[in-house]
Coordinates of N, CA, C and O in Angstrom, one line a residue:
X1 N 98.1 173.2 97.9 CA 96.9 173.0 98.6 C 96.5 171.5 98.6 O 97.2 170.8 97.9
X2 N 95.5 171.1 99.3 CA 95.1 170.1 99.4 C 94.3 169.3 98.6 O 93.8 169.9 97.6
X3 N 94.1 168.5 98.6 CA 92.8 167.7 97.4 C 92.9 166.2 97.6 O 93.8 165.4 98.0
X4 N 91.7 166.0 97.3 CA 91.2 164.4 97.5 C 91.5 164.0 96.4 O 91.2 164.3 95.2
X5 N 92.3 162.9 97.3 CA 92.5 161.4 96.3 C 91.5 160.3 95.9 O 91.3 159.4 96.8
X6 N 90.8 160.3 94.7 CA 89.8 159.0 94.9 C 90.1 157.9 94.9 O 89.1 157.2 95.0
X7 N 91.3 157.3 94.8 CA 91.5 155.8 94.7 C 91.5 155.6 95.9 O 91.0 154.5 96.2
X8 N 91.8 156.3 96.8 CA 92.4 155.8 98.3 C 91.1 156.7 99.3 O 90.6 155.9 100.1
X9 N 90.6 158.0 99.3 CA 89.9 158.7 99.9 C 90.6 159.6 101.1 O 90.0 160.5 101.8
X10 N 91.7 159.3 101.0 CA 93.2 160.4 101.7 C 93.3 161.5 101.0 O 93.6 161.6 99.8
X11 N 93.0 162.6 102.1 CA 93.7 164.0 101.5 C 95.2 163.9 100.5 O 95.9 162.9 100.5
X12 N 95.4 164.9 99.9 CA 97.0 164.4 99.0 C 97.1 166.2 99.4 O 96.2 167.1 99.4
X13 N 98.7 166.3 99.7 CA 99.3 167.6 100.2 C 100.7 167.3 99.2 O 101.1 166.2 98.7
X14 N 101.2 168.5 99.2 CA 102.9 168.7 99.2 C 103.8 168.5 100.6 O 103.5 168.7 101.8
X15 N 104.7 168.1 100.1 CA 105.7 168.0 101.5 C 105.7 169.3 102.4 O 105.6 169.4 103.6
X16 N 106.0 170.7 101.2 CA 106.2 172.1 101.9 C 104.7 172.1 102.7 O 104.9 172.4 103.9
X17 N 103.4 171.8 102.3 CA 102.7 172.1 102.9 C 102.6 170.9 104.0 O 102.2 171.5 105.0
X18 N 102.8 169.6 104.1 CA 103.0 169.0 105.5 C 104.1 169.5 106.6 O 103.9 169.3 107.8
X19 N 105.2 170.2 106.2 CA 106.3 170.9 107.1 C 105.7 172.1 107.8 O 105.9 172.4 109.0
X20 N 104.5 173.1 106.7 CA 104.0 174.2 107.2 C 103.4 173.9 108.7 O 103.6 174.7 109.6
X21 N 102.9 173.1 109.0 CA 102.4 172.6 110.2 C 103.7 172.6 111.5 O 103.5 173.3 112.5
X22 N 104.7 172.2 111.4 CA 105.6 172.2 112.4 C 106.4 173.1 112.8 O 106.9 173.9 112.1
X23 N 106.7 173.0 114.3 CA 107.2 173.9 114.3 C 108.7 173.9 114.9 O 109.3 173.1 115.6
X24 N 109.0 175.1 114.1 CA 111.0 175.1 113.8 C 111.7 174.7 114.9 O 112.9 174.7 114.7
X25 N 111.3 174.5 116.0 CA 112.5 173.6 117.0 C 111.5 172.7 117.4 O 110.3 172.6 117.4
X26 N 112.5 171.8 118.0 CA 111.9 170.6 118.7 C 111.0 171.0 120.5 O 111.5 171.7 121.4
X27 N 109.9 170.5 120.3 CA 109.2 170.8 121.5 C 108.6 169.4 122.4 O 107.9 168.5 121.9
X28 N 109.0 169.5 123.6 CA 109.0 168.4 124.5 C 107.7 168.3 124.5 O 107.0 169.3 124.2
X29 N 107.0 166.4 125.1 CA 105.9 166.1 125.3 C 106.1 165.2 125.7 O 107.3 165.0 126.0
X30 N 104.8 163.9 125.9 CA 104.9 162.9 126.7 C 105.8 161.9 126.3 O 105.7 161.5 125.1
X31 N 106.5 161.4 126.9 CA 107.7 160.2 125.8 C 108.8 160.9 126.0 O 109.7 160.2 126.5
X32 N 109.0 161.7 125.9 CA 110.6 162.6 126.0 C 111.5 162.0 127.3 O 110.8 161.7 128.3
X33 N 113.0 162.0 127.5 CA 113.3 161.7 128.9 C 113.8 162.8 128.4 O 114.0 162.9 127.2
X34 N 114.3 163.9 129.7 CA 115.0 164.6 130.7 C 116.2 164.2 131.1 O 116.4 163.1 131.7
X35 N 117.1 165.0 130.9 CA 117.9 165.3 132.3 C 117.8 166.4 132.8 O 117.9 167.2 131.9
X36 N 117.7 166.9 134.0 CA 117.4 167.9 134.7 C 118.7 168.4 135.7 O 119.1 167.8 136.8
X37 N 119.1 169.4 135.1 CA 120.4 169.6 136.4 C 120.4 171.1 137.0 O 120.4 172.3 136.6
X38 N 120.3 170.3 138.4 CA 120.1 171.6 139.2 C 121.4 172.2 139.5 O 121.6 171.5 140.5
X39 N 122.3 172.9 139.4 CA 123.4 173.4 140.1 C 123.9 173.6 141.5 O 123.6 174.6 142.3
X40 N 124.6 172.8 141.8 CA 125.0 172.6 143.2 C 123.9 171.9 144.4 O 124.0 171.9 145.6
X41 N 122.8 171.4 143.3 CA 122.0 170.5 144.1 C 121.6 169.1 143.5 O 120.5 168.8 143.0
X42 N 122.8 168.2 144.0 CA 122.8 166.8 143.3 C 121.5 166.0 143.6 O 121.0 165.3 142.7
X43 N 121.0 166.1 144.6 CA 119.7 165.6 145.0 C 118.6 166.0 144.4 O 117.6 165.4 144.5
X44 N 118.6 167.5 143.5 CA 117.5 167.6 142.3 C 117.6 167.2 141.4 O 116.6 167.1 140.7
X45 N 118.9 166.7 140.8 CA 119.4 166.7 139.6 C 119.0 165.1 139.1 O 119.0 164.3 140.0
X46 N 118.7 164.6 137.7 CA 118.8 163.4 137.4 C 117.9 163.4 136.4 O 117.6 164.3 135.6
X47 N 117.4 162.1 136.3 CA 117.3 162.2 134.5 C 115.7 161.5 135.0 O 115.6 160.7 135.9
X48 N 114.0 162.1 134.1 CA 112.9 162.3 134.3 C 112.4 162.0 132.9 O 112.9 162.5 131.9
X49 N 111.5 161.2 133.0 CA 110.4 161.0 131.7 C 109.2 162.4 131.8 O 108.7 163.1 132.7
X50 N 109.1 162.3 130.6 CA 107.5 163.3 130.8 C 106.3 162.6 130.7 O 106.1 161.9 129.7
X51 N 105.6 162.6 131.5 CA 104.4 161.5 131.5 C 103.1 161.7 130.9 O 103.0 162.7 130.2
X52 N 102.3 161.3 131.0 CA 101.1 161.3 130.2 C 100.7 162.7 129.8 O 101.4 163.4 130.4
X53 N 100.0 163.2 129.1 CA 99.9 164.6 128.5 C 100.7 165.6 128.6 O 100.2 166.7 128.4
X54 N 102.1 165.4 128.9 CA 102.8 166.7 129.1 C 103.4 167.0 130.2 O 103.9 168.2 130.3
X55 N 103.5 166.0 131.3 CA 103.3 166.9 132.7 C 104.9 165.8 132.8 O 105.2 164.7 132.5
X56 N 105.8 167.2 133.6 CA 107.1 166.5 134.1 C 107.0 166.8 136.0 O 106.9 167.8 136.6
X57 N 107.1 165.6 136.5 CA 107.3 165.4 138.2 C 108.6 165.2 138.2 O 109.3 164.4 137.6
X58 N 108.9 166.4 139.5 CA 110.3 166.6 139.8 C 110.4 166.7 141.5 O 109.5 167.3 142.1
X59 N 111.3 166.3 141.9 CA 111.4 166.5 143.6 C 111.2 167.8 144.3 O 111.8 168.8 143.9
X60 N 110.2 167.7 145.2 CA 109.8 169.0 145.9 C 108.7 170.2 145.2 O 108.0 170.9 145.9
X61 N 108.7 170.2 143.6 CA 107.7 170.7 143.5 C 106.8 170.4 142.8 O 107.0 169.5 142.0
X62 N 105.1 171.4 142.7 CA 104.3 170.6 141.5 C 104.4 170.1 140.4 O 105.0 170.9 139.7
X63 N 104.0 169.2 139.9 CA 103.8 168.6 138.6 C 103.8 170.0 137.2 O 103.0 171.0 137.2
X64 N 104.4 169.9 136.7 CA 104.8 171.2 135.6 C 104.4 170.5 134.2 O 104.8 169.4 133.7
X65 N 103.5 171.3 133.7 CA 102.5 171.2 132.2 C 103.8 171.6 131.2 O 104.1 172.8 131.2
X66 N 104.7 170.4 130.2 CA 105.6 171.0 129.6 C 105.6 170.8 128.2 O 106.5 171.0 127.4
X67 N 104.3 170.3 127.9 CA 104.0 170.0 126.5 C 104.2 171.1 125.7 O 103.8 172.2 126.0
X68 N 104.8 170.7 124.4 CA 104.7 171.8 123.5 C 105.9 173.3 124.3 O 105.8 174.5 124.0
X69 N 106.8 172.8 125.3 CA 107.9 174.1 125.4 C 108.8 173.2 124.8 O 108.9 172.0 124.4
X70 N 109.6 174.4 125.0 CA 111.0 174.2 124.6 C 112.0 174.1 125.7 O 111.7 174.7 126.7
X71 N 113.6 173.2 125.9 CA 114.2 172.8 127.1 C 114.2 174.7 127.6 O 113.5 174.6 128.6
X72 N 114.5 175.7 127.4 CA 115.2 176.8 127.9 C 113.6 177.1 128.8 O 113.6 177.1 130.0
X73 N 112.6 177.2 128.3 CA 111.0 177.8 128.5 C 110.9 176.6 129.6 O 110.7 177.2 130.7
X74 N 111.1 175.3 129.9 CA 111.0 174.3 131.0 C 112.4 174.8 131.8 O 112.0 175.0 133.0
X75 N 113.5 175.0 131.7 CA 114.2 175.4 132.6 C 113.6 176.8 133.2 O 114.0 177.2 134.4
X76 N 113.2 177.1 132.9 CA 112.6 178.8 133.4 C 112.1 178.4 134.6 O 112.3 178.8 135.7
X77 N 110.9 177.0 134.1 CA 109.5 177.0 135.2 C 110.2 176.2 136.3 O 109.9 176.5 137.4
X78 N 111.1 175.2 136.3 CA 111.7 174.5 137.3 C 112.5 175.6 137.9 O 112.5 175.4 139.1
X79 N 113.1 176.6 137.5 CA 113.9 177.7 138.6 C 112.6 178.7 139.5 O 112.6 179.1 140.6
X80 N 111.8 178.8 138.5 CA 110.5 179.4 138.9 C 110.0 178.9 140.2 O 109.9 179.4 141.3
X81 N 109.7 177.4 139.5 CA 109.2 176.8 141.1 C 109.8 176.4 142.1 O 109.2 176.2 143.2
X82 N 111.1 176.1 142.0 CA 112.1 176.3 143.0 C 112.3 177.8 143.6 O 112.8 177.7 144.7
X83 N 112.1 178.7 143.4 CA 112.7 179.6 143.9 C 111.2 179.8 144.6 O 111.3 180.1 145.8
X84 N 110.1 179.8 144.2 CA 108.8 180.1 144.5 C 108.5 179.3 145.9 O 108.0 179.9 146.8
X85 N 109.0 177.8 146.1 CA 109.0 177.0 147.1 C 109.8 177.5 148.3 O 109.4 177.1 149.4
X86 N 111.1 178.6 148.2 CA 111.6 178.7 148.8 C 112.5 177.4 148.8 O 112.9 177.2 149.9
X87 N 113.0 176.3 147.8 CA 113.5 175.4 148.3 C 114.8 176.0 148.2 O 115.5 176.1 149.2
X88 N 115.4 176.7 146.6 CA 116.6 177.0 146.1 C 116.8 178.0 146.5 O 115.8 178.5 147.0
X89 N 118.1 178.8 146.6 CA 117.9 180.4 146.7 C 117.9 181.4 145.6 O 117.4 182.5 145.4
X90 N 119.0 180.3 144.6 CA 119.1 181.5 143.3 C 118.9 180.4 142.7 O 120.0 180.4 142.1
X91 N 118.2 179.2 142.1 CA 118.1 178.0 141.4 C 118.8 178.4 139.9 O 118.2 179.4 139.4
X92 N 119.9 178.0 139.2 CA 120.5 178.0 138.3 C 120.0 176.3 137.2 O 120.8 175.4 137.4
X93 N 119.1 176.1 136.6 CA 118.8 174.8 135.6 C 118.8 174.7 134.5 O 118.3 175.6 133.8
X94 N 119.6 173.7 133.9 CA 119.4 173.5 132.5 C 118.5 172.1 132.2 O 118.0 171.5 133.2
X95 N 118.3 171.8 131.3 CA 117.2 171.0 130.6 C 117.7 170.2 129.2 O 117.8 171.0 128.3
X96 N 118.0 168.9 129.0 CA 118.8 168.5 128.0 C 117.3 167.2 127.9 O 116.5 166.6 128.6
X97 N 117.9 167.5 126.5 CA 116.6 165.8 126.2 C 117.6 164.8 125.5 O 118.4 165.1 124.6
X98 N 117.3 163.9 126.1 CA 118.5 162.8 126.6 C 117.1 161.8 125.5 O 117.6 161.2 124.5
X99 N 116.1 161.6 125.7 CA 115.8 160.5 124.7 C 114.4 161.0 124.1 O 113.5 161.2 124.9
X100 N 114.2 161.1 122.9 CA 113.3 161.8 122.4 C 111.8 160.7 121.7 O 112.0 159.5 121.4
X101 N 111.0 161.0 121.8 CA 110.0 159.9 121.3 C 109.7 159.8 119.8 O 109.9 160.6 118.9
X102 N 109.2 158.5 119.7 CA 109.3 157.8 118.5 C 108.8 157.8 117.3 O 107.6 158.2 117.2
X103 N 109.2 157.4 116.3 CA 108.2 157.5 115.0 C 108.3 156.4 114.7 O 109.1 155.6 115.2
X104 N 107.2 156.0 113.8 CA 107.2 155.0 113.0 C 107.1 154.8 111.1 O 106.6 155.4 110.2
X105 N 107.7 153.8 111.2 CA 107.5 153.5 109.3 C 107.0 152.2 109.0 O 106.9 151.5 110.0
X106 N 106.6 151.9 108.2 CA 105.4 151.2 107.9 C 105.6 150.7 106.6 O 106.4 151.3 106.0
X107 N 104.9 149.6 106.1 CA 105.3 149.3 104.6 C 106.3 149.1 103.8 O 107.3 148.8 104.4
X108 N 106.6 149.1 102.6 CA 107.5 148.8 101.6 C 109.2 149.1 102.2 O 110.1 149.0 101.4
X109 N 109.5 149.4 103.4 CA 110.9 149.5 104.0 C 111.7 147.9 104.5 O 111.2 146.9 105.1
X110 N 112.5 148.1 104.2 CA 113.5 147.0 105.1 C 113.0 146.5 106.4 O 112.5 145.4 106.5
X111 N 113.2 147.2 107.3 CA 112.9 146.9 108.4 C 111.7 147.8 109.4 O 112.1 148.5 110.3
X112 N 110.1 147.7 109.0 CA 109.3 148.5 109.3 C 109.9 148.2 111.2 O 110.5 147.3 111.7
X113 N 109.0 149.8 111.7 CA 108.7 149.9 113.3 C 109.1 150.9 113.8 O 109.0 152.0 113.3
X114 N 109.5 150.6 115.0 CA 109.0 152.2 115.5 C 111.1 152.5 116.4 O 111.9 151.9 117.1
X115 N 111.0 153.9 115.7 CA 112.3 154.4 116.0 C 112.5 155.5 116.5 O 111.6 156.4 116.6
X116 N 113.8 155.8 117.0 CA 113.7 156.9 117.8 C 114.1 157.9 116.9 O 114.7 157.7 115.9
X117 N 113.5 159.3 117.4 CA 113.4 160.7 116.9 C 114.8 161.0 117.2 O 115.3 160.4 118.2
X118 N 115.6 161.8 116.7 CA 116.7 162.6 117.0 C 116.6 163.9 117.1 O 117.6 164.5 117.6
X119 N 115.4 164.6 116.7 CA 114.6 165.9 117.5 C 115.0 166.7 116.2 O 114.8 167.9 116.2
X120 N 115.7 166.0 115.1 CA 115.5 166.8 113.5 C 115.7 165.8 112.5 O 116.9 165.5 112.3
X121 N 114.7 165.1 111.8 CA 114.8 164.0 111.5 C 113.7 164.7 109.8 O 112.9 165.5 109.7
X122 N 114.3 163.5 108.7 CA 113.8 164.2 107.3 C 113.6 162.6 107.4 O 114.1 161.8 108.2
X123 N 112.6 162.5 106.1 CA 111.8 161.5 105.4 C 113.1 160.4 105.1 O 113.4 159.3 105.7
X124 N 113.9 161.0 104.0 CA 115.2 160.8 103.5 C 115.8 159.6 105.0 O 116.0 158.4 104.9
X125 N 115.8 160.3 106.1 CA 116.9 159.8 107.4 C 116.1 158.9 107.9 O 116.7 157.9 108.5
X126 N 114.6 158.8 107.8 CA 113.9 158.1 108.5 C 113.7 156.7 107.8 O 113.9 155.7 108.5
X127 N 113.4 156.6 106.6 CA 113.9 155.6 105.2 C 115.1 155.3 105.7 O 115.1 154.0 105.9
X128 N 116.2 155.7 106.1 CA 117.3 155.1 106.0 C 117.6 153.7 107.4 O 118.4 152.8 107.5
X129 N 116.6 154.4 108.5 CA 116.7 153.8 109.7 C 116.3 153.0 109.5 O 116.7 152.1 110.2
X130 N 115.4 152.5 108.7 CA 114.2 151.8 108.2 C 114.9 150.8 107.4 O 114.2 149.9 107.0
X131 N 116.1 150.8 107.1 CA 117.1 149.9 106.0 C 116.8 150.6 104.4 O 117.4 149.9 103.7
X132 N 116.4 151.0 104.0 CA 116.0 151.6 102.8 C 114.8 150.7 102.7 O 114.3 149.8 103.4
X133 N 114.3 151.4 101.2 CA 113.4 151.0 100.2 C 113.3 149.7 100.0 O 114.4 149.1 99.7
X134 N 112.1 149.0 99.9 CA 112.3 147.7 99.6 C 112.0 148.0 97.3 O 111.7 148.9 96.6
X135 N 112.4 146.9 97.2 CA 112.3 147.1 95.1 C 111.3 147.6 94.9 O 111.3 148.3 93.9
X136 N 110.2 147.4 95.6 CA 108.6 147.5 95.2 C 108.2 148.9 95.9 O 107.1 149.3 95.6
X137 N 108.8 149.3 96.4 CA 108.5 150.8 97.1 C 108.0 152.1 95.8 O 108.5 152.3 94.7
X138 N 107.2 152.7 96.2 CA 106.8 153.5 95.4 C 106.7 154.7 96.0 O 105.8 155.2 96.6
X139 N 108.5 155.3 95.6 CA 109.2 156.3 95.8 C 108.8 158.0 95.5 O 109.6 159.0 95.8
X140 N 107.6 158.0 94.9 CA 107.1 159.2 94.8 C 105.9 160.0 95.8 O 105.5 161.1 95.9
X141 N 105.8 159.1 96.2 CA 104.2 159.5 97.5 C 104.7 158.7 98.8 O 105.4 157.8 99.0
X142 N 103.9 159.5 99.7 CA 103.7 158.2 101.2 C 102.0 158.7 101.6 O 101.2 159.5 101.1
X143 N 102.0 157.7 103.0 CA 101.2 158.1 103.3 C 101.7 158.7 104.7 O 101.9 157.8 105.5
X144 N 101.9 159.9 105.1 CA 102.0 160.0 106.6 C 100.6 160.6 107.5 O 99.7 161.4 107.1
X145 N 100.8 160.0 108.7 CA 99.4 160.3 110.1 C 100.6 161.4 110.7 O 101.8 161.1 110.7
X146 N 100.1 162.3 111.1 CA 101.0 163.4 112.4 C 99.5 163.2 113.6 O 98.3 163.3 113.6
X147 N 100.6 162.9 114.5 CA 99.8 162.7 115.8 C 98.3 164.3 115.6 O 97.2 164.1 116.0
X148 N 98.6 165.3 115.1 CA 97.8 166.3 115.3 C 97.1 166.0 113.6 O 96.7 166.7 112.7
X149 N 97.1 165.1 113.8 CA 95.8 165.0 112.5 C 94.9 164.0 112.4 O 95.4 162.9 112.4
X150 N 93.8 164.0 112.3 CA 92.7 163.2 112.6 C 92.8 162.2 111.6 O 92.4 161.1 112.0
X151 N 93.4 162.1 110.0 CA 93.5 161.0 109.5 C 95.1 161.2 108.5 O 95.8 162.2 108.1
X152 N 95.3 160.1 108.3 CA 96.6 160.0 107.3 C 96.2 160.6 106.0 O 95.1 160.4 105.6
X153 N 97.3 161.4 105.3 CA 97.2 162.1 103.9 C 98.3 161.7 103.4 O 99.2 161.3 104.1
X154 N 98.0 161.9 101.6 CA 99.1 161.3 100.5 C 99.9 162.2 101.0 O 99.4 163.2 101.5
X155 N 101.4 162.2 101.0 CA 102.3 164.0 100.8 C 103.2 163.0 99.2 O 103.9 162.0 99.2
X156 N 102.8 163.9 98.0 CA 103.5 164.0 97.2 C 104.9 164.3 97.3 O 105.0 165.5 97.8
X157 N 106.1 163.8 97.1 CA 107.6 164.0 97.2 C 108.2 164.8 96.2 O 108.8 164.2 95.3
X158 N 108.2 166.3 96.1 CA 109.7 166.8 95.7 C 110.7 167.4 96.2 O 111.2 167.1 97.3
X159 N 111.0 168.5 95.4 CA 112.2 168.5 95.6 C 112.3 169.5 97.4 O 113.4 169.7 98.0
X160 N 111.3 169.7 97.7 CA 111.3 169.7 99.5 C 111.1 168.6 100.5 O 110.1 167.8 100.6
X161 N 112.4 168.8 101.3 CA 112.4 167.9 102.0 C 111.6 167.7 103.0 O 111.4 168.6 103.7
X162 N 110.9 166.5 103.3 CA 109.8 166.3 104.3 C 110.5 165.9 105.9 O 111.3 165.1 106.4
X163 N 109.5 166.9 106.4 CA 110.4 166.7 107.7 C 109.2 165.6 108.2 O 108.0 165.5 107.9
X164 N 110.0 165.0 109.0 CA 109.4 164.3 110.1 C 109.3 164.4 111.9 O 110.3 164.5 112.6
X165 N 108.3 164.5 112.3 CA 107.9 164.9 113.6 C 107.8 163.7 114.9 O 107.1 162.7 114.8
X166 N 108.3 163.9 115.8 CA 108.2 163.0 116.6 C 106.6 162.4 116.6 O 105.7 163.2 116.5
X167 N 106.4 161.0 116.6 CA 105.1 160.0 116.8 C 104.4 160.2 115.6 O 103.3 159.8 115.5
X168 N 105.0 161.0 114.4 CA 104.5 160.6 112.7 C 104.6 158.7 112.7 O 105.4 158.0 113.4
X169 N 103.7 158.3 112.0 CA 103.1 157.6 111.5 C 103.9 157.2 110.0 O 103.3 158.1 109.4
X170 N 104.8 156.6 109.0 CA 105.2 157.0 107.5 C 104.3 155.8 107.4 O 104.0 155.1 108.4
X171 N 103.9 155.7 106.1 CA 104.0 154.3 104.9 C 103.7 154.6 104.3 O 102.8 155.4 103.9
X172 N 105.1 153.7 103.6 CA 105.4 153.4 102.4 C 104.7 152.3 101.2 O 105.4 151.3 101.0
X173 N 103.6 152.6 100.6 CA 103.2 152.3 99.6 C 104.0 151.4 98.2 O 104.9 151.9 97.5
X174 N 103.3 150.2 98.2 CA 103.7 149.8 97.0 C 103.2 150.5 95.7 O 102.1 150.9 95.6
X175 N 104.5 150.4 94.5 CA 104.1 151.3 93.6 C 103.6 149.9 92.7 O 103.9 148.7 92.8
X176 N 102.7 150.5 91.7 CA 101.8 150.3 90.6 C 102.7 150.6 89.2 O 103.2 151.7 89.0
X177 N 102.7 149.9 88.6 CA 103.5 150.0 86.8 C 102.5 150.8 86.3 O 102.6 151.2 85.2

């Protein structure tokens, strides 16, 4: 469970309980690119960012709300609305995410900034993109922001692994003797 920290005024959680929040596959949103392949129709096909809240624009039909699906659940709605337009006859789509949006690290790391998500990414992998730990890092806590949280909380580190979520926020804290 949760509990306030008084030195800092940051919620402090467990790792298991920051993972409880996510959910078990990767779900597109704004920042994600697309490739979009229509079958036997080279002129639908090609590679699409998702733009501001969620919404992917594609040739010929409306703007499609794809925040928070999954590629198979967006391939549905692009054959959907192709077939609905009358553009396609039998529209056949798949849906691949070709560049996933970013996280960032912060603090006590090698090389703080902002990196790309690989759409399954742990604390551990994200530290490492980061060049590791700088000497002064203080390896037992962070502080992470999840875009779906109104302020950053301690997550105490054991022996579960902390996942990290596309547009998390890490830092890494200098430790104290």
């Amino acid at each position: 469970m949760a509990s306030a920290c008084a030195s800092s005024g940051l919620t402090s959680i467990s790792a298991a309980d920051a993972n409880s929040g996510l959910a078990e596959r990767y779900l597109i949103d704004a920042g994600d690119q697309l490739r979009v392949t229509v079958f036997d129709e080279e002129t639908l096909t090609g590679e699409f960012d998702v733009g501001a809240g969620g919404v992917l624009s594609l040739p010929l039909i409306d703007p499609l709300l794809v925040k928070d699906k999954g590629p198979q659940q967006v391939a549905a709605m692009v054959e959907q609305s192709l077939a609905d337009g009358g553009y396609v006859l039998d529209p056949r789509v798949s849906i691949e995410i070709i560049e996933h949006r970013t996280f960032f690290i912060l603090g006590e790391v090698e090389t703080p900034g902002e990196y790309a998500h690989n759409g399954e990414l742990t604390l551990e992998q994200a530290i490492a993109k980061a060049g590791g730990f700088t000497p002064r890092a203080d390896k037992n806590k962070i502080v992470l922001k999840r875009q779906t949280w109104s302020e950053g909380r301690i997550v105490k580190l054991d022996k579960a692994a902390l996942r990290i979520a596309p547009g998390d926020t890490i830092t890494i804290r200098e430790s104290f003797f």
